[in-house]
Short mmCIF file of C-alpha atoms and ligand atoms in Angstrom, two decimals:
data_model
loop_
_atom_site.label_atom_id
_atom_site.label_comp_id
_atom_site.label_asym_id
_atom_site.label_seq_id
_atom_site.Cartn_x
_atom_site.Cartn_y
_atom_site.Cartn_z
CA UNK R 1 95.76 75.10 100.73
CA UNK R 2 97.02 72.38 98.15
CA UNK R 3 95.48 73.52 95.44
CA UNK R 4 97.47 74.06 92.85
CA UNK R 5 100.51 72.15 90.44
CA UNK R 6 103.70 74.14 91.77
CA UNK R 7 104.25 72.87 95.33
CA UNK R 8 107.51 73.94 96.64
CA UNK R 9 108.29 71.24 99.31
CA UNK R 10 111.79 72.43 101.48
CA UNK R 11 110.04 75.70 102.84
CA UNK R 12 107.08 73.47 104.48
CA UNK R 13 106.79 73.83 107.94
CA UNK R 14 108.18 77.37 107.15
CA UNK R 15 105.92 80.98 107.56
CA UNK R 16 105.95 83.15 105.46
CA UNK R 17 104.03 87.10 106.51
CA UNK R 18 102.89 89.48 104.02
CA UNK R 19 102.83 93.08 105.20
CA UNK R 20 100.55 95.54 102.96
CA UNK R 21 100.37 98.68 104.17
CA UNK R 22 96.84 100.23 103.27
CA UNK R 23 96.21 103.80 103.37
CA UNK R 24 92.64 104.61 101.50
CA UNK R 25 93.12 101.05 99.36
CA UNK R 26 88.97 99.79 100.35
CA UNK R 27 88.45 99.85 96.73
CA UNK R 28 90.80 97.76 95.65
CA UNK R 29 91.81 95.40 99.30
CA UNK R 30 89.06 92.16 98.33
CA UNK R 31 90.95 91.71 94.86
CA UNK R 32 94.22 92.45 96.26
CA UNK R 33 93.70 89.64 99.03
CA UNK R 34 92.07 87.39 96.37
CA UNK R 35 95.06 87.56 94.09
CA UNK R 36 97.41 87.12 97.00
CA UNK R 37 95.82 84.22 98.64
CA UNK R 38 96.16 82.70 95.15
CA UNK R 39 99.49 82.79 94.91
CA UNK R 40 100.58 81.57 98.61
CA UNK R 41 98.41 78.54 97.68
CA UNK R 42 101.00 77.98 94.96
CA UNK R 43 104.05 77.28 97.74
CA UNK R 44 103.80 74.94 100.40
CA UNK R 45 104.28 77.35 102.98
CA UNK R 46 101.70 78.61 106.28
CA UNK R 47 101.12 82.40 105.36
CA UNK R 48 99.75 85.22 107.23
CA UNK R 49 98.42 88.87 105.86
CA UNK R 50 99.20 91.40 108.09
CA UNK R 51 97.37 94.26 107.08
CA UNK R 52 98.57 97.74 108.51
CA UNK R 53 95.68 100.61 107.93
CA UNK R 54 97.16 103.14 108.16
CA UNK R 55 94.73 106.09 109.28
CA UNK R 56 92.51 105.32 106.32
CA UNK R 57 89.58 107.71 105.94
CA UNK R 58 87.70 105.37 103.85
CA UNK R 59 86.12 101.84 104.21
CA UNK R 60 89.24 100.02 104.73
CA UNK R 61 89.14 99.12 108.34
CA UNK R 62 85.52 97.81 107.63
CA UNK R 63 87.02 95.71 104.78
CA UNK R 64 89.96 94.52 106.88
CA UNK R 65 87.59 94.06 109.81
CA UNK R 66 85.40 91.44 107.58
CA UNK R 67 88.73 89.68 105.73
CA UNK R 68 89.96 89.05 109.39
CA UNK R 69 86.73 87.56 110.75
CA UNK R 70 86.98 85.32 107.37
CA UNK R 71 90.54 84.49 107.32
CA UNK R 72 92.04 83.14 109.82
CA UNK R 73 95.59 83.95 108.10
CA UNK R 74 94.64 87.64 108.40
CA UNK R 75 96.03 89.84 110.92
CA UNK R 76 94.71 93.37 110.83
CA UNK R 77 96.61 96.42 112.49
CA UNK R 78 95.10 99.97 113.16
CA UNK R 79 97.30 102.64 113.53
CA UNK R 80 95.88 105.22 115.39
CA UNK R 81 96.57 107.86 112.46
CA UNK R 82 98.02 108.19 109.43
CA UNK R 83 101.69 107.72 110.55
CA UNK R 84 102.95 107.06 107.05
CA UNK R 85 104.07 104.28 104.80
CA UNK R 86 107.25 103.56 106.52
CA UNK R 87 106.00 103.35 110.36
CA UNK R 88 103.08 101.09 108.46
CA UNK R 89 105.80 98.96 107.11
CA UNK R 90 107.34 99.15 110.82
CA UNK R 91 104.29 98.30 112.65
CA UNK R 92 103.90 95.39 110.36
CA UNK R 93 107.94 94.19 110.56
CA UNK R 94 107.33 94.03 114.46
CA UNK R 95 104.13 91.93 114.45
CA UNK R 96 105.63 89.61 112.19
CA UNK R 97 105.95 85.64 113.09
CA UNK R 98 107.11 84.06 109.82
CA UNK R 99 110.72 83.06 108.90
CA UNK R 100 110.47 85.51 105.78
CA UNK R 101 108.80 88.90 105.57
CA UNK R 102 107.74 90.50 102.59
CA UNK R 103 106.35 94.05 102.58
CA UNK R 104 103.88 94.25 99.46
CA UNK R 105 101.49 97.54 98.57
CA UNK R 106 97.87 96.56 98.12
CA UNK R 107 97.50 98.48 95.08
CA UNK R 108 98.83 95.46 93.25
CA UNK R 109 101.80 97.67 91.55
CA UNK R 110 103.70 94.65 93.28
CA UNK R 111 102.51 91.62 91.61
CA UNK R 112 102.05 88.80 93.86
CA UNK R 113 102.83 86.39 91.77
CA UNK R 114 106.06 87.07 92.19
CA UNK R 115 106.19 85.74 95.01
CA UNK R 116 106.82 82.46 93.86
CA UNK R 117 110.14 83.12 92.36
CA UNK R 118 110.90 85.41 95.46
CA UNK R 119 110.24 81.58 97.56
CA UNK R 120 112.08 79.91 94.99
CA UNK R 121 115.51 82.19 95.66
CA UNK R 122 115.11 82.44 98.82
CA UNK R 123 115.24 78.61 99.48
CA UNK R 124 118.17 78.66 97.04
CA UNK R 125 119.73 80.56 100.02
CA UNK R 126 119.21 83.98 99.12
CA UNK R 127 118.83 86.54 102.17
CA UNK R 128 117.13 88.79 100.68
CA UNK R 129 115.06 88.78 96.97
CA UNK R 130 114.67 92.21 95.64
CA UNK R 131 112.07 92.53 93.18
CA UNK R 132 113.61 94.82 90.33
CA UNK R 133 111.82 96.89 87.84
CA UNK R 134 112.71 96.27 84.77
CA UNK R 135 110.01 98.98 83.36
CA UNK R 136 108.13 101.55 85.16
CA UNK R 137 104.94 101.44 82.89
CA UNK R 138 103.01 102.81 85.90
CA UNK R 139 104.83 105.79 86.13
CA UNK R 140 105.31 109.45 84.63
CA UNK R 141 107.75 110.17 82.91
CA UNK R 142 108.85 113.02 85.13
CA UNK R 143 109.03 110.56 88.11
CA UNK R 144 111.36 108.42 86.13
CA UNK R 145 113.30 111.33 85.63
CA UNK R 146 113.50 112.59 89.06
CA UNK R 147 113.89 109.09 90.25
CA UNK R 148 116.52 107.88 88.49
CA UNK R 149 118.54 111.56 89.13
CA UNK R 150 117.87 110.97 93.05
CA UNK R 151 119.43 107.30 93.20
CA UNK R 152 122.62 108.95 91.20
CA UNK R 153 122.72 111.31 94.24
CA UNK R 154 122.04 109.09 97.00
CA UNK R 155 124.85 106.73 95.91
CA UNK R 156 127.12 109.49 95.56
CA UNK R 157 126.39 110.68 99.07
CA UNK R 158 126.21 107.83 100.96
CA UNK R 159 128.24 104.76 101.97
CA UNK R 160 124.87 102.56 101.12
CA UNK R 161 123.98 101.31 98.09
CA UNK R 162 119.72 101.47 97.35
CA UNK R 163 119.41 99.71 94.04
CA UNK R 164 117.73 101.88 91.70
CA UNK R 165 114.19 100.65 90.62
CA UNK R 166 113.62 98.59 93.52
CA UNK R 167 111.09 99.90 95.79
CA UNK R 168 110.22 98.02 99.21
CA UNK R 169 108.69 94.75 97.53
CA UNK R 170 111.06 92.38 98.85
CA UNK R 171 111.54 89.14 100.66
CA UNK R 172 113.63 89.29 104.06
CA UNK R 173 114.96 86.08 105.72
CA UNK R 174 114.32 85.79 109.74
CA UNK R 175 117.96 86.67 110.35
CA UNK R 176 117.53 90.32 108.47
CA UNK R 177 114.23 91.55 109.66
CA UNK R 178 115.64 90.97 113.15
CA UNK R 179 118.44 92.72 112.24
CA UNK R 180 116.29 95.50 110.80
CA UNK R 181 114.47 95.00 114.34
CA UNK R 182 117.45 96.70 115.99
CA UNK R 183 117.52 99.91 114.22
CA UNK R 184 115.13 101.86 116.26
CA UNK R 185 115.66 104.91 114.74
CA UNK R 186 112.65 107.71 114.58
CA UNK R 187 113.08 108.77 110.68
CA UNK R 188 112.74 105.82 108.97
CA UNK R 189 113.57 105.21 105.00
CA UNK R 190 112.70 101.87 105.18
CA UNK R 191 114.77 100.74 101.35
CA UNK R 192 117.71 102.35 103.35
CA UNK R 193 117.38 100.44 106.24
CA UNK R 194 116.51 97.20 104.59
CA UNK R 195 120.19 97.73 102.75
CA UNK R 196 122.05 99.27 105.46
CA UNK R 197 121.67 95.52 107.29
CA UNK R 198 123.42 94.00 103.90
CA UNK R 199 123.24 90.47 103.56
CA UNK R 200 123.54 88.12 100.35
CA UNK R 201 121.21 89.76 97.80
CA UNK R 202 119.52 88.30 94.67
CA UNK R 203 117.21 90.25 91.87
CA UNK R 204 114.51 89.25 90.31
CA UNK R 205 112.71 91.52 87.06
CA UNK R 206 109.13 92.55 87.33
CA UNK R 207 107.09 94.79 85.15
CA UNK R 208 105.58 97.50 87.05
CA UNK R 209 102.11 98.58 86.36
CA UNK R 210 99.59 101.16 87.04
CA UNK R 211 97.67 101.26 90.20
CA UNK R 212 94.48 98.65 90.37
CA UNK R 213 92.53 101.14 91.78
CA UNK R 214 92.65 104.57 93.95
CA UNK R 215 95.12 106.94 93.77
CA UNK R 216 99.00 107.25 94.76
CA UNK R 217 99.12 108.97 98.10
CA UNK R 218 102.94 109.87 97.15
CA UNK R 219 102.64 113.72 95.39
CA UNK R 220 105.67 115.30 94.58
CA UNK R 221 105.91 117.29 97.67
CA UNK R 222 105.98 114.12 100.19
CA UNK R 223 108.34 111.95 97.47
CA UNK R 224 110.53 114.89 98.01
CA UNK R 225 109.93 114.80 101.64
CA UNK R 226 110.87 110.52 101.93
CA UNK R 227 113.78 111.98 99.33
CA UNK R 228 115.41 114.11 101.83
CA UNK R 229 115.29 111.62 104.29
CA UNK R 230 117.07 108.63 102.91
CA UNK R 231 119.65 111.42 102.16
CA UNK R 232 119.91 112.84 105.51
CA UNK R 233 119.17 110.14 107.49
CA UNK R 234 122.12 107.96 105.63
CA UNK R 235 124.57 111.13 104.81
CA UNK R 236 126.17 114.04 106.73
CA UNK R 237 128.00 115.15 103.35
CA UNK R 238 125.35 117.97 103.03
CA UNK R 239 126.50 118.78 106.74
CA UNK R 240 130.21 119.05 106.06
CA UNK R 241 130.23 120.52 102.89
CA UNK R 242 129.75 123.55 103.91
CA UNK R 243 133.19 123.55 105.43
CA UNK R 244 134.87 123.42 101.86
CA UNK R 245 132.39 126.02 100.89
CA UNK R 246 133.37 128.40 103.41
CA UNK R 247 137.17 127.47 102.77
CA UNK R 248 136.85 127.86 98.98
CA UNK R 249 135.28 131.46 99.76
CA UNK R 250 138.03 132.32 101.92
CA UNK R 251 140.47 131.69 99.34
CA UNK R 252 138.82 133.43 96.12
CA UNK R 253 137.87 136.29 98.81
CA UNK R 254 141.79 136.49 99.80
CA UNK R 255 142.90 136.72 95.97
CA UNK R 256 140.02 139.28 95.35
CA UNK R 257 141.25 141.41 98.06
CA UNK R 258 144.93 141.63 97.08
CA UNK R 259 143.25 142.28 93.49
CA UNK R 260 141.46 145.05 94.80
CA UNK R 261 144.11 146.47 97.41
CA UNK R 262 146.59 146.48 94.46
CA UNK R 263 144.07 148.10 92.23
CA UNK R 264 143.32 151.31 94.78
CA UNK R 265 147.39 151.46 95.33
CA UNK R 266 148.20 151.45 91.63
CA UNK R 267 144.80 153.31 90.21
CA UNK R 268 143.56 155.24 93.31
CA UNK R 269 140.29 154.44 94.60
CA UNK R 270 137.54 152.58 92.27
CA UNK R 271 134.17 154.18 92.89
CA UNK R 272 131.82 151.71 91.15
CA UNK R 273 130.96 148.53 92.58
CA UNK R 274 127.14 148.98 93.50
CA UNK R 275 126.54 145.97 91.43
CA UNK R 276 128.87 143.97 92.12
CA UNK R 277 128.79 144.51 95.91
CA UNK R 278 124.89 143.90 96.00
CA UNK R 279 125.16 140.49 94.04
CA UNK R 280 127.94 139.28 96.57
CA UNK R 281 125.68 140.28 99.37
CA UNK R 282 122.41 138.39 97.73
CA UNK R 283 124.59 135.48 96.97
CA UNK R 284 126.48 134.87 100.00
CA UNK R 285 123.50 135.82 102.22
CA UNK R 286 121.42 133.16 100.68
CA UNK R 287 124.56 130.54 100.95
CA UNK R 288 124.34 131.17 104.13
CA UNK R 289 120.73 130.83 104.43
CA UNK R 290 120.67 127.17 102.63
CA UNK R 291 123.82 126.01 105.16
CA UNK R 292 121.72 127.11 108.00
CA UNK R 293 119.15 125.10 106.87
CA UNK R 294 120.84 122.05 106.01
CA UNK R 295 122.30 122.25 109.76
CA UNK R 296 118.16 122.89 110.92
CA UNK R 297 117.54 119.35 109.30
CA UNK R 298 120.18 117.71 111.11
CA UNK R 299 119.31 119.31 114.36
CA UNK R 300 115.44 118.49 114.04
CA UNK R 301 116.42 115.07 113.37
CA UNK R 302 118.08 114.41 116.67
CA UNK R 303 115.53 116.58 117.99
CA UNK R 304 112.74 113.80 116.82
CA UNK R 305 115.26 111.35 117.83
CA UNK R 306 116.05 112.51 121.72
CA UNK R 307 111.90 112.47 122.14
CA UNK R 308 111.97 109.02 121.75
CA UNK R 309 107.95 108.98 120.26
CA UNK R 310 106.80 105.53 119.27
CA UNK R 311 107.21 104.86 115.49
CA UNK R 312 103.23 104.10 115.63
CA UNK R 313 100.51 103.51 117.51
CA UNK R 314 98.12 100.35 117.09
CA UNK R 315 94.81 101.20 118.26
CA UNK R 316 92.60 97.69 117.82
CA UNK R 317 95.15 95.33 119.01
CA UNK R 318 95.69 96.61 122.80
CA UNK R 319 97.93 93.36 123.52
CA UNK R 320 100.41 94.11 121.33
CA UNK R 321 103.86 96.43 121.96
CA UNK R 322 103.87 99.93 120.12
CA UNK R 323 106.25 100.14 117.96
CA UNK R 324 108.83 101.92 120.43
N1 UDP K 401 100.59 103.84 102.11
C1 UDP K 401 100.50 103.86 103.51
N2 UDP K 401 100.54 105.06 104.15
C2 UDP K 401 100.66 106.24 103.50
C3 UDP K 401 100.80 106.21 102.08
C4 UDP K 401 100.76 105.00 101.43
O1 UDP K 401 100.38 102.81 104.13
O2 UDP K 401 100.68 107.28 104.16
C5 UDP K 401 100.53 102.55 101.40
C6 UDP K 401 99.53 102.46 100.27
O3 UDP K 401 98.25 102.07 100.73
C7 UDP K 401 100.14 101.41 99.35
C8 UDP K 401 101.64 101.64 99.53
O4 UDP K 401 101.79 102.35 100.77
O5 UDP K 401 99.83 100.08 99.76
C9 UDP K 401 102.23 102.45 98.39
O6 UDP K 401 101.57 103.71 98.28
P1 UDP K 401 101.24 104.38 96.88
O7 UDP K 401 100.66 103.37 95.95
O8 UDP K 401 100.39 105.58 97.18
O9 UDP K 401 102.67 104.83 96.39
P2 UDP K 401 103.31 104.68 94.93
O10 UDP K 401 103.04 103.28 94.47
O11 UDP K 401 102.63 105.69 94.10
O12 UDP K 401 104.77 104.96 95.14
MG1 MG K 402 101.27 102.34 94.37
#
């Protein structure tokens, strides 16, 4: 493992695990691993890959079946289905030995290198090293728009704070991924959880570029999806809001009526009002419509919750707890 000039010698004796979660990544996995490999040999530290597939449906079981006969560092989980990037993550938290955890995709959009500096911090006593992008190269510019105008909102409706730019590339100490460990819930937004727990937090820049190879399994209907839930799962503002909605109606309906009462008793009656009567119909009814819905998403979520399902099921390591 010595290979290399930059040894850093207070971490030995000290594990550090990789997760990458892989969902249709056999392209890219042998370059991924290569490059990652490369850059644990730079820190004196024992390292282990745990690689989650997560329900691929091309070769990358048979490429993480081979890297784990070849490697003993390589741990390779098989969910049982495509459970989704944050029960991958999950999965990959709880079969985690080392005294840091760092989840990393295997598209290389999180440069490994950076690891290094992520070590470096971290023995400097950082808790946690967030890797911050400083440019989002990879990305459209629509999803830099709609990203940046959904980290506005979350901060506004929540009591966390999710960094902008910072996706889950990070490094966790021991102490915070068991933390994490105790938050069982069944919705997971895995950046919300990994800031809910706190704990002292240092930055480091990184330039984020396009995908090695494959495709982004994120369209704009499932970031919308993982959207909604790090809102509802961290907020009930959209629950309670409709209280002031339905107060501020009741007021402006009050003065309307004493508007319209005073009208008929100084005018006589006022026979128009098709219009205006249909519009307050549409609008109300469809006010009423969203605030139902907004209570359905609450109520499905403790409906997930109360059924208590795993998180994930591993399918090729029968040993090993579910993630329940
Ligand atoms: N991923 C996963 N399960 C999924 C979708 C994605 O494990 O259902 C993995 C994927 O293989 C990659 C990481 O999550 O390692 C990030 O996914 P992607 O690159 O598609 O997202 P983006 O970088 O576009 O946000
Ligand atoms: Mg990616």
């Amino acid at each position: 493992m010595q290979t290399t000039a930059k040894m850093i010698s207070t971490t030995e004796n000290k594990k550090i695990s990789l997760i990458i979660p892989c969902f249709n990544e056999g392209q890219g996995l042998k370059n991924f691993h290569e490059a990652a490999s490369k850059t644990m040999e730079k820190i004196d530290v024992t390292c282990e890959f745990i690689y989650v597939d997560d329900g691929s449906s091309d070769n990358t079981p048979v490429v993480l079946e081979r890297l784990e006969a070849i490697d003993p560092r390589v741990l390779f989980l098989q969910l049982s289905r495509n459970f989704g990037k944050e029960a991958a993550l999950t999965a990959g938290i709880d079969h985690a030995m080392g005294d840091a955890v760092i989840p990393i995709d295997a598209d290389l959009q999180d440069p490994p290198e950076l690891i290094v500096q992520m070590v470096e911090a971290w023995q400097s006593g950082a808790d946690v090293v967030m890797a911050k992008r400083s440019s989002r190269s990879g990305d459209t510019l629509s999803k830099k728009f709609f990203s940046g105008a959904y980290y506005w909102l979350h901060k506004k409706l929540t009591n966390i704070e999710i960094p902008s730019n910072v996706g889950d590339f990070r490094l966790l100490d021991r102490e915070v991924v068991d933390s994490v460990k105790r938050l069982h819930e069944k919705n997971r937004y895995m950046k919300g959880l990994f800031s809910w727990v706190g704990y002292k937090t240092v930055y480091i820049d990184f330039d984020r570029k396009t995908r090695s190879s494959g495709k982004s399994s994120y369209n704009f209907r499932r970031l919308m999806g993982l959207g909604l839930n790090g809102i509802f799962s961290f907020s009930a503002v959209p629950l309670k809001v409709w209280l002031r909605f339905g107060l501020a109606g009741i007021l402006l309906s009050s003065i309307y009526i004493v508007i319209v009462v005073y009208k008929v008793l100084t005018q006589g009656i006022d026979v128009p009002g098709y219009a205006s009567l249909l519009v307050a119909i549409f609008f109300m009814g469809s006010l009423q419509l969203v605030g139902l819905g907004v209570l359905g998403e609450y109520v499905g979520r403790i409906y997930e919750e109360t059924k208590n399902r795993p998180i994930y099921i591993v399918k090729n390591k029968k040993k090993t707890r579910d993630g329940t």
